[in-house]
Amino acid sequence: MTDRYIEISLLKRQVVCRAKLLDDRAPLTCAAVWDALPLSGDVYHAKYARNEIYALFPPFAPHEPPLENPTVTPIPGDLCYFSFAGTELATNAYGYDDEVRPGTTLVDLALFYERNNLLLNGDVGWVPGIVWGQVIEGLEEMADACNDLWRAGALGETLSFRRA
């Protein structure tokens, strides 16, 4: 199989990085994401996992991918896939809008931009993610933008994933 690449961008901040899909390690997840691209949504900065930005999407795969290439300690440049029932995210502690509610399922596509991440949530415990891509270009600029997002706020910013 030929290597596949995507671009991840923060639109308002005009920063883009490039990632290689890990088809050899997470083939079902890579196929699901690739087939759904392009995807864009409001960006959030993690409260619990630390150095992570992500967007939430309605489920887009015919079947949820199994937990392939899992991690609870993502490294800088990892792209992770999570699937959550709305009841897992519907408490006021998370601060989501009305789209996160019981009876929904959400896909979380995340980019980890710095070290020392731990996918441990006080409400539910360990939250393993599927590592499906690795940033290969532009991580330093993206990390700077992510730190700005953490300090200045995410309101009005969009996280976008598209084929490169």
PDB file of C-alpha atoms in Angstrom, residues 10 12-13 43-47 50-53 113-114 140-155 157:
ATOM      1  CA  LEU A  10      -6.171  25.404  12.848  1.00  0.00           C
ATOM      2  CA  LYS A  12      -8.142  30.951  12.334  1.00  0.00           C
ATOM      3  CA  ARG A  13      -4.506  30.711  13.389  1.00  0.00           C
ATOM      4  CA  VAL A  43     -11.569  22.759  18.416  1.00  0.00           C
ATOM      5  CA  TYR A  44     -11.245  21.980  22.119  1.00  0.00           C
ATOM      6  CA  HIS A  45      -8.137  21.880  24.291  1.00  0.00           C
ATOM      7  CA  ALA A  46      -7.950  18.938  26.684  1.00  0.00           C
ATOM      8  CA  LYS A  47      -8.660  19.427  30.381  1.00  0.00           C
ATOM      9  CA  ARG A  50      -2.871  17.627  29.017  1.00  0.00           C
ATOM     10  CA  ASN A  51      -1.240  18.563  25.665  1.00  0.00           C
ATOM     11  CA  GLU A  52      -4.078  17.675  23.299  1.00  0.00           C
ATOM     12  CA  ILE A  53      -6.415  19.452  20.916  1.00  0.00           C
ATOM     13  CA  TYR A 113       1.472  18.251  20.529  1.00  0.00           C
ATOM     14  CA  GLU A 114       3.792  17.892  23.517  1.00  0.00           C
ATOM     15  CA  GLU A 140       6.655  22.833  16.232  1.00  0.00           C
ATOM     16  CA  GLU A 141       4.458  25.502  14.639  1.00  0.00           C
ATOM     17  CA  MET A 142       1.323  23.557  15.529  1.00  0.00           C
ATOM     18  CA  ALA A 143       2.497  23.198  19.143  1.00  0.00           C
ATOM     19  CA  ASP A 144       3.005  26.972  19.352  1.00  0.00           C
ATOM     20  CA  ALA A 145      -0.534  27.497  18.033  1.00  0.00           C
ATOM     21  CA  CYS A 146      -1.899  24.903  20.489  1.00  0.00           C
ATOM     22  CA  ASN A 147      -0.216  26.675  23.394  1.00  0.00           C
ATOM     23  CA  ASP A 148      -1.748  29.943  22.194  1.00  0.00           C
ATOM     24  CA  LEU A 149      -5.121  28.211  22.001  1.00  0.00           C
ATOM     25  CA  TRP A 150      -4.648  27.038  25.618  1.00  0.00           C
ATOM     26  CA  ARG A 151      -3.797  30.549  26.825  1.00  0.00           C
ATOM     27  CA  ALA A 152      -6.036  32.694  24.588  1.00  0.00           C
ATOM     28  CA  GLY A 153      -8.991  30.321  24.196  1.00  0.00           C
ATOM     29  CA  ALA A 154     -10.459  28.074  21.545  1.00  0.00           C
ATOM     30  CA  LEU A 155     -13.682  29.969  20.860  1.00  0.00           C
ATOM     31  CA  GLU A 157     -11.255  28.259  16.109  1.00  0.00           C
TER      32      GLU A 157
END
